[in-house]
Amino acid sequence: MKIILLFCMIFMLNTSTFGQEPQVIRVDPYYAMGGTAGQIFQEVNYIPLETTKESLFGRINQLLVTKDYYIILDQHTNCVLFFFKNGKYHAKINGGNTGTKENLLYNITLNPDKEELLVRQPHQISTYSFDGKKLREEKSKSLTWPYFLKKNRTITASYYPEKTLKDSIKHELQFKEDGKVYLELLPYNQKTDVLAADSYYYSPSHPVLNKAATDSTAIYWRPYDYQIHEVSPQGLKTKYKFIFPLAMSLPENFLNDSSYVGKRVEFLDKNKQIIQGISNFYQMGSNLFFKTPKSNTTDNAFIYNLKSGKLISITKISPDSSSAYLPIVSPGSEFLNNNFHTRDEQYLYTSIPSLFIFRSKEATVDKKPVYPPALKTYFETRNNKDNPVLIQLKPKDQL
């Protein structure tokens, strides 16, 4: 019976995943172009977040955007904060003592049907209103985390191969409707999987399920893979396959050759130019935003335009009058490590610490920048110890 069930799952995987050929995209990051903010983006909007004793926080570990609110998880202060769309502070969830692992606010996600926020801690999941009031909680030790679609449907991505675990079949993707499983895809043996012998396997800084253009689909990527998949209640479809120069690419047999067993991380540490996979993927119209994780992270965030075939390095985009000569991403390693926070129907979101935005203001006084009212007030009344500033970026469709 188990053999028949596994065969059915593999058959379902093949029909759901490979029914349509992905679009092949050949890129060489070495030749990525630059540009100015005004050449790449229709809009660049800076949104200062109100700073009070109650709303002060350190950094954005996770950002969710609703119709009315920006919802921010900051693990340093172990809080979730709600800000109105104009940046004014609204409410807060305090996770308690940051020195206690049981109190850590690990992850947040939205249930769009009920307009509720789910907050995951190591041993429980709590549900809150957008006013920060706890509605209910349930005990849970599961390491998986649901991605909510419309109509009470969820997708769970779970991939934990480890040779110390039981010899059993798990699935990377599990689809539920009203809490009941109706489809599972991508089976693997958690004990004998090709990555089970590695003490560490590639895991991007963002969740592997990412926001898509609609509430009925999500974007999914896998370890050591150059393909981008779209998941929906109907299953999984491979949309794009990236091909990089040979010198930057993983060996063709990287996942299956026994000589790499337990040595994959060591191999990548010695070959820092090799792209470990594709992550942090968003599609906005004709533009594909993505990250190429590798040990050498000096330049790993790109835009590929499907119409023109141009490849643009985000770190090579320079400020101009459209951004009031202020940066569009945080300088240094913060953006390279974390990439964009999220997207909504129109914008991608990043942020910049107040310390850096005030430095940039002082360094560009001679350009006589024109600041929008909210930013002008921010510079006149706040200082470099204030909350980070959110940045909305609306890309041009033709680059």
Short mmCIF file of C-alpha atoms in Angstrom, two decimals:
data_model
loop_
_atom_site.label_atom_id
_atom_site.label_comp_id
_atom_site.label_asym_id
_atom_site.label_seq_id
_atom_site.Cartn_x
_atom_site.Cartn_y
_atom_site.Cartn_z
CA MET A 1 0.00 0.00 0.00
CA LYS A 2 2.85 2.39 0.87
CA ILE A 3 4.51 1.70 -2.50
CA ILE A 4 1.27 2.47 -4.34
CA LEU A 5 0.79 5.69 -2.34
CA LEU A 6 4.36 6.82 -3.02
CA PHE A 7 3.94 6.06 -6.73
CA CYS A 8 0.78 8.16 -6.80
CA MET A 9 2.56 11.04 -5.09
CA ILE A 10 5.45 10.89 -7.56
CA PHE A 11 3.00 10.77 -10.47
CA MET A 12 1.15 13.75 -9.02
CA LEU A 13 4.46 15.59 -8.57
CA ASN A 14 5.38 15.05 -12.20
CA THR A 15 2.02 16.14 -13.61
CA SER A 16 1.78 19.16 -11.30
CA THR A 17 5.37 20.31 -11.66
CA PHE A 18 6.52 19.51 -15.16
CA GLY A 19 3.38 19.99 -17.25
CA GLN A 20 4.77 23.25 -18.65
CA GLU A 21 8.31 24.10 -19.64
CA PRO A 22 9.84 27.00 -17.64
CA GLN A 23 11.11 30.13 -19.36
CA VAL A 24 14.90 29.94 -19.59
CA ILE A 25 16.80 33.08 -18.56
CA ARG A 26 20.52 33.33 -19.28
CA VAL A 27 22.33 35.99 -17.25
CA ASP A 28 25.89 36.90 -16.33
CA PRO A 29 25.97 38.93 -13.09
CA TYR A 30 29.46 40.17 -13.96
CA TYR A 31 27.98 42.33 -16.75
CA ALA A 32 25.01 43.68 -14.78
CA MET A 33 24.28 47.34 -15.52
CA GLY A 34 23.70 50.24 -13.18
CA GLY A 35 21.52 53.32 -13.51
CA THR A 36 19.87 56.07 -11.52
CA ALA A 37 16.82 55.74 -9.29
CA GLY A 38 14.76 57.80 -11.74
CA GLN A 39 15.71 55.52 -14.65
CA ILE A 40 14.64 52.35 -12.83
CA PHE A 41 11.69 53.42 -10.66
CA GLN A 42 8.49 55.35 -11.34
CA GLU A 43 8.21 56.24 -7.66
CA VAL A 44 10.58 56.36 -4.71
CA ASN A 45 8.71 57.15 -1.48
CA TYR A 46 10.23 57.52 1.99
CA ILE A 47 7.95 56.80 4.96
CA PRO A 48 9.35 57.81 8.38
CA LEU A 49 7.96 55.65 11.17
CA GLU A 50 6.85 57.56 14.26
CA THR A 51 9.33 57.24 17.11
CA THR A 52 8.07 57.34 20.69
CA LYS A 53 9.16 55.54 23.84
CA GLU A 54 6.55 52.90 23.07
CA SER A 55 7.23 52.53 19.33
CA LEU A 56 11.04 52.65 19.29
CA PHE A 57 12.57 49.56 17.69
CA GLY A 58 15.92 48.50 16.24
CA ARG A 59 15.56 46.73 12.89
CA ILE A 60 13.04 45.10 10.60
CA ASN A 61 13.29 41.31 10.69
CA GLN A 62 9.98 40.93 8.88
CA LEU A 63 7.52 43.35 7.27
CA LEU A 64 3.90 42.65 6.36
CA VAL A 65 1.75 45.16 4.47
CA THR A 66 -2.03 45.34 4.73
CA LYS A 67 -4.58 47.80 3.36
CA ASP A 68 -4.20 50.02 6.44
CA TYR A 69 -1.03 48.99 8.25
CA TYR A 70 2.65 48.22 8.15
CA ILE A 71 3.32 45.37 10.58
CA ILE A 72 6.93 44.95 11.71
CA LEU A 73 8.63 42.16 13.61
CA ASP A 74 11.78 43.23 15.47
CA GLN A 75 13.46 40.30 17.21
CA HIS A 76 16.00 42.55 18.94
CA THR A 77 13.28 44.17 21.07
CA ASN A 78 11.09 41.04 20.71
CA CYS A 79 8.11 43.07 19.58
CA VAL A 80 5.60 43.34 16.76
CA LEU A 81 4.63 46.91 15.92
CA PHE A 82 1.69 48.24 13.90
CA PHE A 83 2.04 51.53 12.03
CA PHE A 84 -0.58 53.26 9.90
CA LYS A 85 0.28 53.78 6.24
CA ASN A 86 1.33 57.37 6.98
CA GLY A 87 3.93 56.05 9.45
CA LYS A 88 2.03 56.96 12.63
CA TYR A 89 2.31 54.41 15.44
CA HIS A 90 -0.81 52.34 16.17
CA ALA A 91 -0.22 49.32 18.44
CA LYS A 92 2.34 46.85 19.76
CA ILE A 93 2.71 43.20 20.76
CA ASN A 94 5.39 42.75 23.41
CA GLY A 95 6.97 39.30 23.46
CA GLY A 96 8.62 39.77 26.84
CA ASN A 97 12.13 39.00 28.05
CA THR A 98 14.42 38.71 25.02
CA GLY A 99 16.83 36.53 26.98
CA THR A 100 14.29 33.69 27.17
CA LYS A 101 14.12 31.53 24.06
CA GLU A 102 10.55 30.46 24.84
CA ASN A 103 9.45 34.09 24.52
CA LEU A 104 11.11 34.73 21.16
CA LEU A 105 8.73 36.05 18.50
CA TYR A 106 10.00 33.88 15.69
CA ASN A 107 7.73 34.63 12.75
CA ILE A 108 4.57 36.53 11.77
CA THR A 109 2.08 35.87 9.00
CA LEU A 110 -1.31 37.18 7.86
CA ASN A 111 -4.60 35.38 7.51
CA PRO A 112 -6.16 37.61 4.79
CA ASP A 113 -9.64 36.09 5.08
CA LYS A 114 -10.01 36.92 8.76
CA GLU A 115 -7.68 39.96 8.83
CA GLU A 116 -5.72 38.46 11.69
CA LEU A 117 -2.03 38.22 12.54
CA LEU A 118 -0.46 34.91 13.59
CA VAL A 119 2.67 35.11 15.74
CA ARG A 120 4.84 32.03 16.16
CA GLN A 121 6.91 31.35 19.25
CA PRO A 122 8.94 28.17 19.87
CA HIS A 123 6.07 26.35 21.60
CA GLN A 124 2.91 28.17 20.59
CA ILE A 125 1.11 30.11 17.89
CA SER A 126 -0.92 33.13 18.97
CA THR A 127 -3.51 35.01 16.94
CA TYR A 128 -3.92 38.78 17.28
CA SER A 129 -6.14 41.51 15.94
CA PHE A 130 -4.58 44.42 14.07
CA ASP A 131 -4.99 46.39 17.32
CA GLY A 132 -2.45 44.10 18.96
CA LYS A 133 -5.04 42.26 21.09
CA LYS A 134 -4.57 38.52 21.58
CA LEU A 135 -7.57 36.57 20.32
CA ARG A 136 -6.45 32.99 20.98
CA GLU A 137 -3.41 30.75 21.22
CA GLU A 138 -2.55 27.11 20.68
CA LYS A 139 0.40 24.98 21.73
CA SER A 140 2.58 23.92 18.79
CA LYS A 141 6.10 22.51 18.50
CA SER A 142 5.94 22.20 14.72
CA LEU A 143 8.78 23.77 12.77
CA THR A 144 6.53 24.34 9.76
CA TRP A 145 4.75 27.58 9.09
CA PRO A 146 1.67 28.09 6.90
CA TYR A 147 1.50 30.57 4.03
CA PHE A 148 -2.10 31.79 3.78
CA LEU A 149 -3.92 32.14 0.50
CA LYS A 150 -7.47 33.35 0.00
CA LYS A 151 -10.51 31.12 0.74
CA ASN A 152 -8.99 29.56 3.87
CA ARG A 153 -6.30 27.75 1.93
CA THR A 154 -2.74 27.33 3.14
CA ILE A 155 0.58 26.06 1.79
CA THR A 156 3.26 24.72 4.09
CA ALA A 157 6.89 24.37 2.98
CA SER A 158 8.98 22.01 5.07
CA TYR A 159 12.37 20.57 4.12
CA TYR A 160 14.47 19.14 6.98
CA PRO A 161 16.71 16.25 5.89
CA GLU A 162 18.83 14.93 8.73
CA LYS A 163 20.51 11.52 9.06
CA THR A 164 19.56 11.27 12.76
CA LEU A 165 15.83 11.36 11.96
CA LYS A 166 13.55 8.39 11.32
CA ASP A 167 13.55 6.63 7.96
CA SER A 168 10.28 8.03 6.63
CA ILE A 169 8.84 9.90 3.65
CA LYS A 170 8.01 13.58 4.09
CA HIS A 171 6.86 16.18 1.56
CA GLU A 172 8.31 19.62 0.96
CA LEU A 173 4.91 21.09 0.11
CA GLN A 174 1.58 20.44 1.78
CA PHE A 175 -1.68 22.04 0.66
CA LYS A 176 -4.67 22.44 2.98
CA GLU A 177 -8.20 23.76 2.67
CA ASP A 178 -10.16 24.46 5.86
CA GLY A 179 -7.33 22.72 7.74
CA LYS A 180 -7.54 19.45 5.78
CA VAL A 181 -4.70 18.18 3.58
CA TYR A 182 -5.74 17.67 -0.04
CA LEU A 183 -2.36 17.62 -1.84
CA GLU A 184 1.29 16.86 -1.00
CA LEU A 185 4.21 17.38 -3.40
CA LEU A 186 7.97 16.83 -3.60
CA PRO A 187 8.48 13.69 -1.48
CA TYR A 188 11.83 13.04 0.20
CA ASN A 189 13.21 10.62 2.77
CA GLN A 190 14.17 12.74 5.76
CA LYS A 191 16.93 10.30 6.82
CA THR A 192 18.48 9.32 3.48
CA ASP A 193 17.83 12.44 1.37
CA VAL A 194 20.84 13.69 -0.61
CA LEU A 195 21.34 16.57 1.86
CA ALA A 196 20.79 14.55 5.04
CA ALA A 197 24.52 13.96 5.59
CA ASP A 198 25.38 17.65 5.45
CA SER A 199 25.57 19.42 8.78
CA TYR A 200 24.23 22.54 7.08
CA TYR A 201 22.28 23.02 3.89
CA TYR A 202 21.47 26.19 2.03
CA SER A 203 18.64 28.19 3.56
CA PRO A 204 17.85 31.75 2.40
CA SER A 205 17.30 34.56 4.88
CA HIS A 206 13.67 34.89 3.78
CA PRO A 207 11.07 32.13 4.00
CA VAL A 208 11.11 29.95 0.88
CA LEU A 209 7.49 30.84 0.20
CA ASN A 210 7.29 34.43 -0.95
CA LYS A 211 4.48 36.82 -1.82
CA ALA A 212 3.27 36.73 -5.42
CA ALA A 213 1.15 39.19 -7.39
CA THR A 214 -2.16 37.75 -6.14
CA ASP A 215 -3.49 36.27 -2.91
CA SER A 216 -4.14 32.95 -4.65
CA THR A 217 -0.51 32.15 -5.52
CA ALA A 218 2.93 32.17 -3.90
CA ILE A 219 6.54 31.93 -5.10
CA TYR A 220 8.69 28.98 -4.02
CA TRP A 221 12.39 28.18 -4.39
CA ARG A 222 14.46 25.16 -3.36
CA PRO A 223 17.98 24.53 -2.01
CA TYR A 224 20.83 24.50 -4.51
CA ASP A 225 18.48 25.16 -7.42
CA TYR A 226 18.26 27.82 -10.13
CA GLN A 227 14.53 27.46 -10.75
CA ILE A 228 11.59 29.54 -9.53
CA HIS A 229 8.24 27.88 -8.92
CA GLU A 230 4.72 29.21 -8.56
CA VAL A 231 2.42 27.41 -6.13
CA SER A 232 -1.36 27.67 -6.04
CA PRO A 233 -4.28 25.53 -4.82
CA GLN A 234 -3.86 23.54 -8.05
CA GLY A 235 -0.25 22.57 -7.32
CA LEU A 236 3.21 23.67 -8.41
CA LYS A 237 4.41 25.08 -11.72
CA THR A 238 8.01 25.87 -12.64
CA LYS A 239 8.02 29.37 -14.15
CA TYR A 240 11.67 30.34 -14.64
CA LYS A 241 14.99 28.57 -14.96
CA PHE A 242 18.13 30.68 -14.61
CA ILE A 243 21.36 29.71 -16.36
CA PHE A 244 24.61 31.34 -15.21
CA PRO A 245 28.16 31.19 -16.59
CA LEU A 246 29.83 27.86 -15.89
CA ALA A 247 32.41 29.37 -13.53
CA MET A 248 29.59 30.70 -11.31
CA SER A 249 27.39 27.59 -11.48
CA LEU A 250 27.04 24.63 -9.18
CA PRO A 251 28.46 21.40 -10.60
CA GLU A 252 25.79 19.58 -12.59
CA ASN A 253 25.94 16.58 -10.25
CA PHE A 254 26.19 18.64 -7.03
CA LEU A 255 23.19 17.01 -5.34
CA ASN A 256 23.75 13.43 -6.51
CA ASP A 257 27.50 12.81 -6.66
CA SER A 258 28.55 10.86 -3.55
CA SER A 259 31.87 12.73 -3.44
CA TYR A 260 30.01 15.85 -2.23
CA VAL A 261 28.24 14.08 0.65
CA GLY A 262 28.94 16.00 3.83
CA LYS A 263 31.30 18.34 1.96
CA ARG A 264 28.97 20.74 0.15
CA VAL A 265 29.49 23.65 2.54
CA GLU A 266 33.26 23.12 2.44
CA PHE A 267 33.15 23.12 -1.37
CA LEU A 268 31.21 26.39 -1.46
CA ASP A 269 33.53 28.02 1.08
CA LYS A 270 36.45 27.27 -1.25
CA ASN A 271 34.56 28.42 -4.35
CA LYS A 272 33.09 31.71 -3.21
CA GLN A 273 32.18 32.82 -6.73
CA ILE A 274 29.63 30.03 -7.14
CA ILE A 275 25.97 31.01 -6.92
CA GLN A 276 24.31 28.70 -4.39
CA GLY A 277 20.76 29.14 -5.68
CA ILE A 278 18.04 31.69 -6.39
CA SER A 279 16.18 33.30 -3.50
CA ASN A 280 14.19 36.38 -2.47
CA PHE A 281 12.35 36.35 -5.79
CA TYR A 282 9.61 38.84 -6.73
CA GLN A 283 7.98 39.57 -10.05
CA MET A 284 6.63 43.07 -10.66
CA GLY A 285 5.22 43.29 -14.18
CA SER A 286 8.07 42.57 -16.59
CA ASN A 287 10.72 42.82 -13.89
CA LEU A 288 12.17 39.87 -12.00
CA PHE A 289 13.85 40.80 -8.70
CA PHE A 290 16.08 38.10 -7.24
CA LYS A 291 19.09 37.34 -5.09
CA THR A 292 22.03 35.08 -5.95
CA PRO A 293 23.35 33.80 -2.59
CA LYS A 294 27.05 33.06 -2.49
CA SER A 295 29.93 33.36 -0.05
CA ASN A 296 31.13 36.49 -1.84
CA THR A 297 28.17 38.83 -1.20
CA THR A 298 29.49 42.11 -2.57
CA ASP A 299 26.91 42.16 -5.38
CA ASN A 300 24.04 39.68 -5.22
CA ALA A 301 20.74 41.52 -5.85
CA PHE A 302 19.47 41.99 -9.40
CA ILE A 303 16.61 43.01 -11.67
CA TYR A 304 16.02 41.19 -14.95
CA ASN A 305 13.63 42.83 -17.41
CA LEU A 306 11.74 40.30 -19.52
CA LYS A 307 11.05 42.82 -22.31
CA SER A 308 14.54 44.19 -22.86
CA GLY A 309 16.67 41.35 -21.46
CA LYS A 310 18.62 43.88 -19.37
CA LEU A 311 20.21 42.78 -16.10
CA ILE A 312 20.57 45.52 -13.49
CA SER A 313 22.50 45.34 -10.23
CA ILE A 314 20.51 46.99 -7.46
CA THR A 315 23.67 48.04 -5.62
CA LYS A 316 24.75 49.93 -8.77
CA ILE A 317 21.60 52.09 -8.81
CA SER A 318 22.64 55.58 -7.72
CA PRO A 319 20.46 58.24 -6.05
CA ASP A 320 19.22 61.21 -8.08
CA SER A 321 16.62 63.97 -7.78
CA SER A 322 13.76 61.40 -7.86
CA SER A 323 15.05 60.02 -4.54
CA ALA A 324 16.07 63.44 -3.20
CA TYR A 325 19.65 62.13 -3.58
CA LEU A 326 19.05 59.65 -0.77
CA PRO A 327 19.89 55.91 -1.00
CA ILE A 328 17.15 53.51 -2.10
CA VAL A 329 18.55 50.60 -0.07
CA SER A 330 20.49 50.40 3.16
CA PRO A 331 24.26 50.67 2.58
CA GLY A 332 26.68 47.97 3.65
CA SER A 333 25.73 44.38 4.34
CA GLU A 334 22.16 44.86 5.62
CA PHE A 335 20.45 44.88 2.22
CA LEU A 336 22.85 42.32 0.73
CA ASN A 337 22.02 39.92 3.57
CA ASN A 338 18.30 40.54 3.85
CA ASN A 339 17.15 41.92 0.48
CA PHE A 340 13.66 43.43 0.07
CA HIS A 341 11.30 43.06 3.01
CA THR A 342 8.18 42.31 0.96
CA ARG A 343 5.94 43.58 -1.85
CA ASP A 344 2.32 44.59 -2.33
CA GLU A 345 0.30 45.17 -5.49
CA GLN A 346 2.36 48.22 -6.54
CA TYR A 347 5.55 48.50 -4.52
CA LEU A 348 8.63 46.70 -3.27
CA TYR A 349 9.71 47.64 0.25
CA THR A 350 13.11 48.19 1.75
CA SER A 351 14.30 50.39 4.62
CA ILE A 352 17.22 52.44 5.82
CA PRO A 353 18.34 53.22 9.41
CA SER A 354 17.94 56.84 10.46
CA LEU A 355 21.68 57.03 11.11
CA PHE A 356 22.43 56.43 7.41
CA ILE A 357 19.67 58.63 6.02
CA PHE A 358 20.83 61.60 8.11
CA ARG A 359 24.41 61.02 6.95
CA SER A 360 23.23 60.97 3.35
CA LYS A 361 21.29 64.20 3.87
CA GLU A 362 24.38 65.98 5.18
CA ALA A 363 26.52 64.64 2.33
CA THR A 364 24.17 65.92 -0.39
CA VAL A 365 23.36 69.45 0.83
CA ASP A 366 25.18 70.95 -2.16
CA LYS A 367 22.75 69.22 -4.57
CA LYS A 368 19.86 71.26 -3.09
CA PRO A 369 17.46 68.29 -2.87
CA VAL A 370 13.70 68.86 -2.70
CA TYR A 371 12.17 66.73 0.06
CA PRO A 372 8.50 65.71 0.15
CA PRO A 373 6.57 67.15 3.15
CA ALA A 374 6.78 64.04 5.38
CA LEU A 375 10.53 63.72 4.85
CA LYS A 376 11.08 67.45 5.31
CA THR A 377 9.27 67.32 8.67
CA TYR A 378 11.24 64.22 9.63
CA PHE A 379 14.58 65.95 9.02
CA GLU A 380 13.45 69.06 10.91
CA THR A 381 12.05 67.30 13.99
CA ARG A 382 13.79 63.94 14.35
CA ASN A 383 17.38 62.68 14.65
CA ASN A 384 19.67 59.83 13.67
CA LYS A 385 18.51 57.65 16.59
CA ASP A 386 14.94 57.45 15.34
CA ASN A 387 13.21 54.41 13.90
CA PRO A 388 14.25 53.17 10.44
CA VAL A 389 12.59 54.78 7.41
CA LEU A 390 10.55 52.57 5.06
CA ILE A 391 11.17 52.96 1.33
CA GLN A 392 8.54 52.21 -1.33
CA LEU A 393 9.88 51.43 -4.80
CA LYS A 394 7.61 51.21 -7.85
CA PRO A 395 9.60 49.86 -10.82
CA LYS A 396 9.16 51.00 -14.39
CA ASP A 397 7.89 48.18 -16.60
CA GLN A 398 10.20 49.00 -19.52
CA LEU A 399 13.89 49.17 -18.62
#
